XYZ file of C-alpha atoms in Angstrom:
604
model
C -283.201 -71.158 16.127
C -281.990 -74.518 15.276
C -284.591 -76.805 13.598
C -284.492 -80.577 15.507
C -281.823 -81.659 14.569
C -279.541 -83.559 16.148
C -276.598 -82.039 18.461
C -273.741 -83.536 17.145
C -275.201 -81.549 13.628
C -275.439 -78.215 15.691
C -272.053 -78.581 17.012
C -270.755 -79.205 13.537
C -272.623 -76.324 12.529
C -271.253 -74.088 14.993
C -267.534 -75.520 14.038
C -267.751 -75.346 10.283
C -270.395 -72.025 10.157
C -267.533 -69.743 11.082
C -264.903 -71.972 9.425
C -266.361 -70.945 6.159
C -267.024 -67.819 6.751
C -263.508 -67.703 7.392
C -262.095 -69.562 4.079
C -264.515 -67.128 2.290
C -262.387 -63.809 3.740
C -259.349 -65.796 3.131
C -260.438 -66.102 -0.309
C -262.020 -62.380 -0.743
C -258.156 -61.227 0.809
C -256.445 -63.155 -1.612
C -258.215 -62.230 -4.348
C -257.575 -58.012 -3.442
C -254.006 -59.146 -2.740
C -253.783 -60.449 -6.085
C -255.530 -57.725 -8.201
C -252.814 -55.255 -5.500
C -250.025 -56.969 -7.083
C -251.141 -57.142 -10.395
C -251.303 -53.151 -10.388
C -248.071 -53.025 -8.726
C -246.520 -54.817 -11.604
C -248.537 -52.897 -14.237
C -246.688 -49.810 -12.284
C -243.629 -51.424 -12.542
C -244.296 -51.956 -15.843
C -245.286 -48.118 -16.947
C -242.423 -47.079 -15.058
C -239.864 -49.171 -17.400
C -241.523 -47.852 -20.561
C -240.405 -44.646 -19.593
C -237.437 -45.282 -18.606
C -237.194 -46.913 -22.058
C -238.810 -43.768 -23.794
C -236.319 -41.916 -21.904
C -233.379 -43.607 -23.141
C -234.762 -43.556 -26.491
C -234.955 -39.419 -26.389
C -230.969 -39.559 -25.140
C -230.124 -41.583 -27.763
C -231.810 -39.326 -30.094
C -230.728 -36.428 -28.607
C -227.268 -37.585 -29.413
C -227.921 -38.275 -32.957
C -229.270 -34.866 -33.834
C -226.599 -33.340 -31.751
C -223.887 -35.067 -34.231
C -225.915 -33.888 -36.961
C -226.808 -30.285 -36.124
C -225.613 -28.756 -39.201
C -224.505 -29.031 -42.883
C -220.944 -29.487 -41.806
C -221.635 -32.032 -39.357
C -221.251 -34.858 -41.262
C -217.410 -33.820 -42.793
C -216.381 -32.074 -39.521
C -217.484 -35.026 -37.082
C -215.291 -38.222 -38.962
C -216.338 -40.159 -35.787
C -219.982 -40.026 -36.899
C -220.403 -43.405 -38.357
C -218.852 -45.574 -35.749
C -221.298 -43.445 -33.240
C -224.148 -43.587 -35.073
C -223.902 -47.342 -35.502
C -223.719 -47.691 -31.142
C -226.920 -45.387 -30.737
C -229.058 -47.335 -33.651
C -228.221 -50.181 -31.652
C -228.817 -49.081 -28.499
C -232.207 -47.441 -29.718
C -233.580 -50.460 -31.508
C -232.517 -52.707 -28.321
C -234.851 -50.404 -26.464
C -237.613 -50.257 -29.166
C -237.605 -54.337 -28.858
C -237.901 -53.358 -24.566
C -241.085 -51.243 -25.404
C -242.515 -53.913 -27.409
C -241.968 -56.382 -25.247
C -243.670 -54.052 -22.189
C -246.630 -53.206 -24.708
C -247.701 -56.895 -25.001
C -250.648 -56.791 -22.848
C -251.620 -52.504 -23.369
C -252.883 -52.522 -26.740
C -252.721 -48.828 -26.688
C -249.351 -48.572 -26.075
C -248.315 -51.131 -28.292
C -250.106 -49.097 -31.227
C -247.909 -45.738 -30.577
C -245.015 -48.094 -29.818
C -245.740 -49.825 -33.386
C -245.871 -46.118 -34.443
C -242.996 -44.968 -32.975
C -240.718 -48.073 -34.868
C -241.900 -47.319 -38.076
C -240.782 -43.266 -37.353
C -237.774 -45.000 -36.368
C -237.118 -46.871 -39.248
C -237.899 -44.183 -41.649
C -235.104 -41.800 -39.718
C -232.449 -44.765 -40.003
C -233.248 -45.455 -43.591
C -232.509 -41.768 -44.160
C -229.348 -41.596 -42.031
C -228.366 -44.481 -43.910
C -228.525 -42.585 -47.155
C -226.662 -39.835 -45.897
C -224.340 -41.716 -44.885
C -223.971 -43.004 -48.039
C -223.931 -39.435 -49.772
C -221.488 -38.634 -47.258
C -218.965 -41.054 -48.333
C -219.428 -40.484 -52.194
C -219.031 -36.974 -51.215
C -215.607 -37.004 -49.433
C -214.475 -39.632 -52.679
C -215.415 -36.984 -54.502
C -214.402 -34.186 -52.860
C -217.745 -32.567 -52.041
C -219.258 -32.170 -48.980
C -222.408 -31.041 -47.154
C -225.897 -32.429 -47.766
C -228.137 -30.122 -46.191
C -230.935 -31.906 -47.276
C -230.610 -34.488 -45.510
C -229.865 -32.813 -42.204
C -233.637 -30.512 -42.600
C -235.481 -34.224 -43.342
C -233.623 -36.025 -40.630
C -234.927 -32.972 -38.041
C -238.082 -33.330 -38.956
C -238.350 -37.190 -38.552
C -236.727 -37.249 -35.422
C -238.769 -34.319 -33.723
C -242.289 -36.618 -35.110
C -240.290 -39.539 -33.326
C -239.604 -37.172 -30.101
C -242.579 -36.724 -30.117
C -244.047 -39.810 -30.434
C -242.130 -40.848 -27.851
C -243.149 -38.014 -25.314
C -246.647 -38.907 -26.341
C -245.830 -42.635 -25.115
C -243.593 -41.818 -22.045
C -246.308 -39.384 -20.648
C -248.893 -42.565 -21.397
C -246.666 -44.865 -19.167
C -245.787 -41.915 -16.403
C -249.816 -41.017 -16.014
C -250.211 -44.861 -15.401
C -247.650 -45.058 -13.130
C -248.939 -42.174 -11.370
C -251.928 -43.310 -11.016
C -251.119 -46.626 -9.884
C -250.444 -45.727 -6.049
C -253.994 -44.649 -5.414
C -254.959 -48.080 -7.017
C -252.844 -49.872 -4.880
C -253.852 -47.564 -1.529
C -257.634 -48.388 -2.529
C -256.629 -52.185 -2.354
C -254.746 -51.818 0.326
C -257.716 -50.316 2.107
C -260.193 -53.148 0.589
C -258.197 -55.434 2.012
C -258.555 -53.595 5.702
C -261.689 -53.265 5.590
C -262.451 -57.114 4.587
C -259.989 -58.306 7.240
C -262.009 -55.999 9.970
C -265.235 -56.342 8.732
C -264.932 -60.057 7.831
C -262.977 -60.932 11.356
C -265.906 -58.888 13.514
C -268.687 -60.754 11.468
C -267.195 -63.929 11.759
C -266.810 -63.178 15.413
C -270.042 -62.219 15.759
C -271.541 -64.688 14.227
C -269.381 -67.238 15.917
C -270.653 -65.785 19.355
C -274.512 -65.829 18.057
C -274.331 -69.366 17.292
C -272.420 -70.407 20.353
C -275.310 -68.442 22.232
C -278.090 -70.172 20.448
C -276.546 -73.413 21.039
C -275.308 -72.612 24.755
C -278.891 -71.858 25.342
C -280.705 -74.409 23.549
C -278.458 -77.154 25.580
C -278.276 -75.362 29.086
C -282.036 -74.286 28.792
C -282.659 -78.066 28.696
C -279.951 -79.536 30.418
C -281.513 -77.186 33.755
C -284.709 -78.816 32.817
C -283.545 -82.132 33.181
C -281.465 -80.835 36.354
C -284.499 -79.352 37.806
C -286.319 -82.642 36.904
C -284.035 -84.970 39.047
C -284.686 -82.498 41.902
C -288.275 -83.295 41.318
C -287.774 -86.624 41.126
C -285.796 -86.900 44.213
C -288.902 -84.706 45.875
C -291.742 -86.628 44.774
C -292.616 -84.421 42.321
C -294.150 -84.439 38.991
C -291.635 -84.126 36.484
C -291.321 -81.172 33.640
C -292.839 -81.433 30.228
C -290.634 -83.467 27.823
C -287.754 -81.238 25.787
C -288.397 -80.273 22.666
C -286.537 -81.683 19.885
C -284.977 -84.688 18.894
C -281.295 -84.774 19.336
C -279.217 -86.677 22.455
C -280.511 -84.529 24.636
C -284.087 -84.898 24.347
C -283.394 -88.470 23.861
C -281.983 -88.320 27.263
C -284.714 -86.847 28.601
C -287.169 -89.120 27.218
C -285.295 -92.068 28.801
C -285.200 -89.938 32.084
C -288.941 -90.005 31.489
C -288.999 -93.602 31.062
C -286.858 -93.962 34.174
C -289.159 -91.960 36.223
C -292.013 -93.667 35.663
C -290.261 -97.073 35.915
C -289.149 -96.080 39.321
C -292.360 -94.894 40.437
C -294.435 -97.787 39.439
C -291.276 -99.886 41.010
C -291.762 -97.990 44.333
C -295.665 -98.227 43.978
C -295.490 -101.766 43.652
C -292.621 -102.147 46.618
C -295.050 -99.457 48.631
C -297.744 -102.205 48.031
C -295.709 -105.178 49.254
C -294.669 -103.257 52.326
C -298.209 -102.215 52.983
C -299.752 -105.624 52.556
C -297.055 -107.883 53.775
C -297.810 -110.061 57.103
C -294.108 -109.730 58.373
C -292.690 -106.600 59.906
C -290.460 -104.748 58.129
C -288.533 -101.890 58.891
C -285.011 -100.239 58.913
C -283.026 -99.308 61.726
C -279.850 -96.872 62.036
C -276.438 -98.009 63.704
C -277.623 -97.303 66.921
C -280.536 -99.697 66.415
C -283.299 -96.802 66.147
C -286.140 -97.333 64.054
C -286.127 -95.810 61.265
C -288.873 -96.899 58.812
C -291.956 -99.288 59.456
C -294.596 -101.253 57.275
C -298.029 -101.472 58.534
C -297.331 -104.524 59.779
C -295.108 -103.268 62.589
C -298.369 -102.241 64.435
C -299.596 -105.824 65.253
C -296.257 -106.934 65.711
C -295.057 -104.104 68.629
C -299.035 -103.351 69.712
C -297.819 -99.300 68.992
C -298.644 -97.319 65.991
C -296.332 -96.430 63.442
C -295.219 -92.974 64.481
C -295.402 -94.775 68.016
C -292.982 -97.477 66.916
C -290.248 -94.701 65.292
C -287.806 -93.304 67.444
C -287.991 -96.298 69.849
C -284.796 -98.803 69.948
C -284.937 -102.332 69.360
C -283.755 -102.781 72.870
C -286.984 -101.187 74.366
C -288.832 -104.384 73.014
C -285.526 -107.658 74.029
C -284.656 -108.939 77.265
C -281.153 -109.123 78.797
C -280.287 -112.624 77.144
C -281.521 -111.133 73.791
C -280.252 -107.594 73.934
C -276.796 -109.817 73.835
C -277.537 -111.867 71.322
C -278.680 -108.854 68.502
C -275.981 -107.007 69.310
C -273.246 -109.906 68.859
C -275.883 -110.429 64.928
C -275.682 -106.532 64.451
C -272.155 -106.842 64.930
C -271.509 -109.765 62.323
C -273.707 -108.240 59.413
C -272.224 -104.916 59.651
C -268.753 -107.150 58.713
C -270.736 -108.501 56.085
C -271.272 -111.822 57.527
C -274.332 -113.713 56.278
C -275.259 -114.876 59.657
C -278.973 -115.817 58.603
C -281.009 -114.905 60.853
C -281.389 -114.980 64.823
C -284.593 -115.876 67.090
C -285.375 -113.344 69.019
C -288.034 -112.510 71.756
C -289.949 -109.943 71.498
C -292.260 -108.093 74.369
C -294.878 -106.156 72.606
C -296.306 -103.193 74.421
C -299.153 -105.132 75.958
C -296.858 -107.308 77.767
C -297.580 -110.085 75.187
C -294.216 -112.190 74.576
C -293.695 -112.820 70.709
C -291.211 -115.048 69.457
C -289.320 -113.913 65.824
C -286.999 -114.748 63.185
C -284.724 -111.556 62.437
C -282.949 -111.300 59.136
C -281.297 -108.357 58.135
C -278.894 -106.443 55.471
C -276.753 -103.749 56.545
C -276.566 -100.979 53.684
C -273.675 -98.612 54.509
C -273.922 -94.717 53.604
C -271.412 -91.748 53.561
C -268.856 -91.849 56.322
C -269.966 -93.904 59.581
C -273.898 -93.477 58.871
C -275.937 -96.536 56.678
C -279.241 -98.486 57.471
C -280.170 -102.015 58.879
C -282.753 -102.949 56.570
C -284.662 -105.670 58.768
C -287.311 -108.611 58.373
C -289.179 -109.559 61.598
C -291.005 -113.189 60.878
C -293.252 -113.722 63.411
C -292.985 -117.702 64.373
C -294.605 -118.310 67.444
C -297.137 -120.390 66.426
C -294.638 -122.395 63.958
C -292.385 -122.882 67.423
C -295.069 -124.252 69.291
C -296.517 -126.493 66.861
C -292.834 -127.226 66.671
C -292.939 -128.441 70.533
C -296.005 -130.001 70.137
C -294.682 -131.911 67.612
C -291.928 -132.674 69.644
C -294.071 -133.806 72.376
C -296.014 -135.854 70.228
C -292.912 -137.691 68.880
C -291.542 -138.570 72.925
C -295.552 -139.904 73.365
C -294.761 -142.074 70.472
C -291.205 -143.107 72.003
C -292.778 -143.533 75.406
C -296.556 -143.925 75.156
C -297.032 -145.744 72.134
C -293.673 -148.167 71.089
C -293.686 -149.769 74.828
C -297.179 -150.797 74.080
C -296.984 -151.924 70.427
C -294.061 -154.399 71.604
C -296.165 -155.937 74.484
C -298.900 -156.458 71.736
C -295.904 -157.523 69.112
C -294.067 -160.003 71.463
C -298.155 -161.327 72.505
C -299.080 -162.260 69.060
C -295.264 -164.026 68.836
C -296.445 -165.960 72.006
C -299.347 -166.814 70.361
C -298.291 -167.935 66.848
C -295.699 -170.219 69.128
C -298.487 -172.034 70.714
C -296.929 -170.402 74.600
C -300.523 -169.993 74.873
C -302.088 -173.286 73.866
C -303.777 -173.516 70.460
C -305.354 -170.432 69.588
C -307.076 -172.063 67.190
C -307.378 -172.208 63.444
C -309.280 -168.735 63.145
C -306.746 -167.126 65.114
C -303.759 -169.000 63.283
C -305.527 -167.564 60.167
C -305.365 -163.924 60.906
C -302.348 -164.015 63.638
C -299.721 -163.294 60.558
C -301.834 -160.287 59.767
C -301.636 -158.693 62.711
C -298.156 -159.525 63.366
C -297.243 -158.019 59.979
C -299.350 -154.420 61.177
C -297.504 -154.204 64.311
C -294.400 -154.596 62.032
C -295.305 -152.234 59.854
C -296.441 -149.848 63.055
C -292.929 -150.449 64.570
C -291.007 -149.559 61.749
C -293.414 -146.480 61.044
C -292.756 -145.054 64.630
C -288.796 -145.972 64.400
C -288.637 -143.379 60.404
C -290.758 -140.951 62.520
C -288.281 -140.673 65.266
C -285.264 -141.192 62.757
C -286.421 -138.192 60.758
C -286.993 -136.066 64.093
C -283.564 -136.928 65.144
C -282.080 -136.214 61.858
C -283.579 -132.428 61.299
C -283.323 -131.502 65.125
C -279.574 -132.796 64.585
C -279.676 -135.153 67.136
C -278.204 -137.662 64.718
C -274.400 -138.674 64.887
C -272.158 -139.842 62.301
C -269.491 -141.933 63.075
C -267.794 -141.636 59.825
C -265.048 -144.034 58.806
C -263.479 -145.384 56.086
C -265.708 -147.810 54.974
C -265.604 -150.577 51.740
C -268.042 -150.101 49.497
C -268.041 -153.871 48.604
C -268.593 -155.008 51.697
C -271.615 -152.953 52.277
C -273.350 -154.153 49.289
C -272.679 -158.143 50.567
C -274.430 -156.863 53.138
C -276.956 -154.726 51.539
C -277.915 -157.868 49.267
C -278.062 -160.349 52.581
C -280.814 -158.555 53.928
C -282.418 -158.176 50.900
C -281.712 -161.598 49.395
C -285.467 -163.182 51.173
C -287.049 -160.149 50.132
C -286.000 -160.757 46.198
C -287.028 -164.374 46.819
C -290.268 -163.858 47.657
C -290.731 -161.155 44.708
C -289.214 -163.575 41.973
C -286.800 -160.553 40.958
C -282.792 -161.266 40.374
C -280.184 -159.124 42.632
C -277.151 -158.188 40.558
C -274.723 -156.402 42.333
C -271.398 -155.059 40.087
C -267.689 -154.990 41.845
C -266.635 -152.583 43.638
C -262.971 -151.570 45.130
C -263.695 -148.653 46.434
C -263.872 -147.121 49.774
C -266.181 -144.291 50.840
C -266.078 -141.924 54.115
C -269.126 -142.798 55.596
C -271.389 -144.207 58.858
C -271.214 -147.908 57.497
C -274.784 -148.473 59.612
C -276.671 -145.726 57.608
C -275.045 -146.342 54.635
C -276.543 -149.557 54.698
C -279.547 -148.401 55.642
C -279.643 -146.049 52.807
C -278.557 -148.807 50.385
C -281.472 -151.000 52.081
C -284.298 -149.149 51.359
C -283.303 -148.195 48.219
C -282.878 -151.655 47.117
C -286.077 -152.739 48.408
C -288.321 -150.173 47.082
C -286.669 -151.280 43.458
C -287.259 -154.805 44.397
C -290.576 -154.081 44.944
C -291.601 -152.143 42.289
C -290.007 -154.846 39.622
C -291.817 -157.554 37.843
C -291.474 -160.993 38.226
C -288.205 -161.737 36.926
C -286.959 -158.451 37.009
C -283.516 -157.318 37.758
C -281.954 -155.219 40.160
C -278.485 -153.758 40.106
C -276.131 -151.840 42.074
C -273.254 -150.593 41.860
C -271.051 -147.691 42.308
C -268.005 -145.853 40.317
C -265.614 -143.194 41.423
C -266.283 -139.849 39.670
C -263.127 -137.261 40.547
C -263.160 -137.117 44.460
C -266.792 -138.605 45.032
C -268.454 -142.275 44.650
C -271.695 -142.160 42.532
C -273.914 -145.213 44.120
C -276.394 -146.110 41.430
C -279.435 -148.591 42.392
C -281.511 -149.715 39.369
C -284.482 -151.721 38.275
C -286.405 -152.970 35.714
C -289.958 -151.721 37.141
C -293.005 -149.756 35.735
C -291.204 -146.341 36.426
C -291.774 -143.176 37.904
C -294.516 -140.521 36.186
C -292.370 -136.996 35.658
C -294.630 -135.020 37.589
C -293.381 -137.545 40.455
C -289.823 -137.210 40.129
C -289.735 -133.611 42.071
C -291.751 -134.921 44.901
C -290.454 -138.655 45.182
C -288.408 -137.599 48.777
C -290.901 -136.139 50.470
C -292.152 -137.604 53.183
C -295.579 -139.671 52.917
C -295.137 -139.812 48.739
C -295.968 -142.715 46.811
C -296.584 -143.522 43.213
C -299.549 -143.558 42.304
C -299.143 -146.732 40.177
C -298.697 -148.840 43.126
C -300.199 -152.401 43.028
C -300.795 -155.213 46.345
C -297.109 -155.922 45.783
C -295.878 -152.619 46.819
C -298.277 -151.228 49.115
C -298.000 -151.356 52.791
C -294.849 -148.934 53.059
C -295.060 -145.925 55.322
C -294.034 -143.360 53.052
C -291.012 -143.033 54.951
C -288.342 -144.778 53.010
C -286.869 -142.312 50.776
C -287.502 -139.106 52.683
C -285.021 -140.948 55.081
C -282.351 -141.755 52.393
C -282.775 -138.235 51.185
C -281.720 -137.075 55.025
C -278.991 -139.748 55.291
C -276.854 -138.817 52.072
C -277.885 -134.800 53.156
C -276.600 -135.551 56.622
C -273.503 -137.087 55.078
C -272.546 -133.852 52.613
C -274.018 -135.807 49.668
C -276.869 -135.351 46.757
C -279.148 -137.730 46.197
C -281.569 -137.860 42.471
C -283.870 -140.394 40.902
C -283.408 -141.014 36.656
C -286.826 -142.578 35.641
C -289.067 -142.883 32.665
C -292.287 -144.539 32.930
C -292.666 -148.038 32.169
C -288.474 -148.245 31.680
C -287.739 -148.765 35.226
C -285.930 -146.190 37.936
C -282.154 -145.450 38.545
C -281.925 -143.883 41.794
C -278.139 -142.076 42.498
C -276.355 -140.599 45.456
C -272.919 -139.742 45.788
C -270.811 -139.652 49.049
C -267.077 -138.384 49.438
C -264.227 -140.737 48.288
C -261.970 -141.770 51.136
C -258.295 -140.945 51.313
């Protein structure tokens, strides 16, 4: 069994294992293929020293023949010019035997043996030779001595010679059962080796085939689990990618689980219904929540259609919202009425995200926000703003346009008490007045009863006007109006554009020191105009700057000079430049003063 290692180092192993094994028969094969042909050449090799002995013992042969007797010599005048081709032809084969005796010490030593046998019979050849002219010069013949010593030397070098050529033939004789027990060596490796390496190749394929599919059906059989609900299989052993894999399945798991835990707890404890719904508009799924919402339990609540709980009016209206976020259409969501199973009559945001499966089947994942109470306060509210329009402005003008009369004497002299606090009063119903008229500006604005009647409108114009209105205002405050040139014309409603422009400027005259400036002007920035109203003030705290356009917000450093406002002011800017497509932000740094931007779109 593989130690833990890694499996890119057992697949390497199982690769290279065999490879080996492999280069190692190769090698073994080679080496018996060698030592094969090695013996083949030493054959070769025994089998030309005998042909050498052989032609040694002809040549010989022939000498002796030519010298058989004492009358030899005289009777055979051709002897010398023979003799002198066969000592030739016997010392060019005595030079062959040495050279094929190099490496067979043995053989060299007879060979050696056999040359100096050689040597002694052409030394005495030579002499009789020699006798054998002086003889015929002299007119005697025959030297029979010679003939008996020459016998004798040349039967020693016979058989010498036999000795050697029997030497080379058993060698060559030998040398095929050498060569057929190579032969068979070299079988028997190439079998033996190939079915080991085979085998072995197959073990380790098995021991890794198991060791990964063992695994790899635990981590199969964990996904099942996973998919079930189930708790999970022990981790792998070892440490290579697949156990690493498993560990992050591991990891996964439990991520998931505590994901789905948490999810399970939002679901559980949320106050809004939530559920799912098929294409048909079947529910599918519930939270808790679903059971105050429909008055039905849960298991009550599934299987019923959405339909079972709308009017007419409404069945119409989700199935024209189903239809648009099954497109993929972010519609936002749709008020609904609901009629829960006690008759009650709920009214309900829907929101909902269509997830689409195999083929024609997917889910509506959907978000019921109860808002019944929100759309009543909602009326309320709305019925407390037409009181105020009706049931509280008609009055406040009667009392406004009485305490005119009275500070114009149409009532006689009201006296100097009255005359004291009559400006007082008339400055309250002001202030009342102008509270009621933001009130019912804002109302307008986010119900969107509020037109625009955009036009092209010059931006230098408006501020002529902007700083007319304000001009008494900056008077009374000591504080300088600077306003910079501006060419530019903007697509706007020139009334609230002023009005925006208005209370902008007097908030920063108000909130500037005596002497202080205020500027305004505006710049083109690519297809926009960037309106810019500055001051020279005390500055807005940072915490402030996030909640400067809501409604009813005022700084907190806020002296006699600057108190009195509703609140108002800047929430209704904020709605203004909204209502126009714009952005409106405030730059400020306490104790530097406040540079309040909004852009609106460049005209053509």
């Amino acid at each position: 069994m593989f130690r833990p290692v890694s499996l890119r180092f057992k697949i390497l192993v199982l690769i290279f294992v065999p490879l080996i094994l492999q280069l190692a028969l190769l090698a073994i094969v080679a080496n018996l293929q060698n030592q094969a042909e090695d013996e083949a050449r030493r054959a070769e090799c025994s089998r030309q020293i005998a042909d050498e002995v052989i032609d040694i013992s002809h040549d010989l042969v022939l000498v002796r023949t030519n010298m058989h007797g004492e009358q030899s010599i005289p009777a055979d005048p051709t002897l010398g010019r023979q003799y002198q081709t066969l000592a030739e032809s016997i010392d060019r084969h005595f030079s062959n035997l040495r050279r094929l005796t190099v490496d067979k010490p043995a053989l060299a030593q007879a060979v050696e043996k056999a040359i100096v046998s050689m040597r002694q019979s052409k030394n005495l050849m030579d002499e009789a030779r020699a006798e054998f002219r002086a003889g015929k010069l002299e007119g005697k013949v025959g030297r029979y001595k010679y003939v008996v010593r020459f016998r004798n030397l040349t039967r020693e070098l016979s058989d010498q010679l036999l000795g050697l050529g029997d030497a080379g033939k058993a060698e060559a004789d030998a040398s095929p059962e050498i060569q057929r027990k190579f032969r068979e060596e070299v079988q028997f490796v190439l079998i033996g080796g190939g079915v080991a390496n085979i085998f072995l190749t197959l073990l380790l394929g098995v021991i890794l085939t198991r060791s990964i599919v063992n695994r790899l059906k635990i981590m199969n059989d964990n996904s099942y689990r996973l998919a079930s609900d189930k708790p999970l299989n022990q981790l792998v052993s070892g440490n290579d990618e697949i156990a690493q894999l498993d560990k992050v399945f591991h990891d996964m798991a439990a991520a998931l689980k505590e994901a789905a835990r948490k999810e399970r707890a939002i679901l559980d404890n949320a106050n809004d219904c939530i559920c799912s719904f098929d294409s048909s508009l079947k529910f599918v799924n519930v939270n808790p929540a679903c059971e105050e919402f429909f008055a039905l339990s849960q298991d009550e609540i599934i299987a019923t259609h959405l339909f079972d709980y709308l009017g007419a009016e409404d069945t119409e209206k989700a199935c024209v919202f189903l239809s648009k976020v099954s497109q993929g259409v972010n519609t936002g969501a749709v008020t609904l009425s609901i009629k829960r199973a006690d008759g009650e009559v709920r009214e309900v945001l829907w929101s909902s995200q269509w997830a689409p499966g195999e083929g024609k089947t997917g889910e509506l994942f959907s978000i019921f926000h109860d808002v019944t109470e929100h759309l009543a306060a909602e009326r309320l509210k709305q019925e407390v703003v037409a009181m105020v329009t009706h049931d509280l402005r008609s009055p406040l003008m009667t009392v406004q346009n009485y305490l005119q009369f009275l500070a114009d004497g149409s009532y006689g002299d009201p006296g100097e008490q009255a005359k004291q606090y009559l400006p007082g009063a008339q400055r309250s119903s002001e202030r009342m007045m102008r509270l009621i008229g933001d009130l019912l500006d804002i109302e307008k604005i986010n119900s969107g009863m509020m037109e625009l009647e955009r036009k092209k409108v010059s931006v230098q114009k408006v501020f002529q006007e902007t700083i007319e209105q304000a001009s008494n205002l900056a008077n009374d405050f000591k504080v300088s109006l600077v306003v910079e040139h501006a060419s530019m014309f903007v697509d706007a409603d020139e009334e609230k554009l002023l009005r925006v422009l208005a209370n902008l400027v007097s908030n920063a005259i108000k909130f500037s020191p005596k002497g202080g400036i205020v500027t305004v002007s505006a710049k083109v920035n690519n297809k926009v105009v960037t309106f810019t109203v500055a001051d020279t003030g005390v500055g807005i705290a940072p915490e402030m700057l996030d909640t400067v356009f809501d409604r009813f917000q005022q700084a907190r450093n806020q002296t006699s000079r600057t108190r009195g406002g509703s609140g108002l002011g800047l929430t209704i800017c904020k709605a203004l430049v909204l209502l126009h497509g714009g952005k409106i932000w405030v730059e400020s740094k306490e104790g530097s003063g406040s540079r309040f931007n909004f852009e609106l779109p460049l005209a053509n």
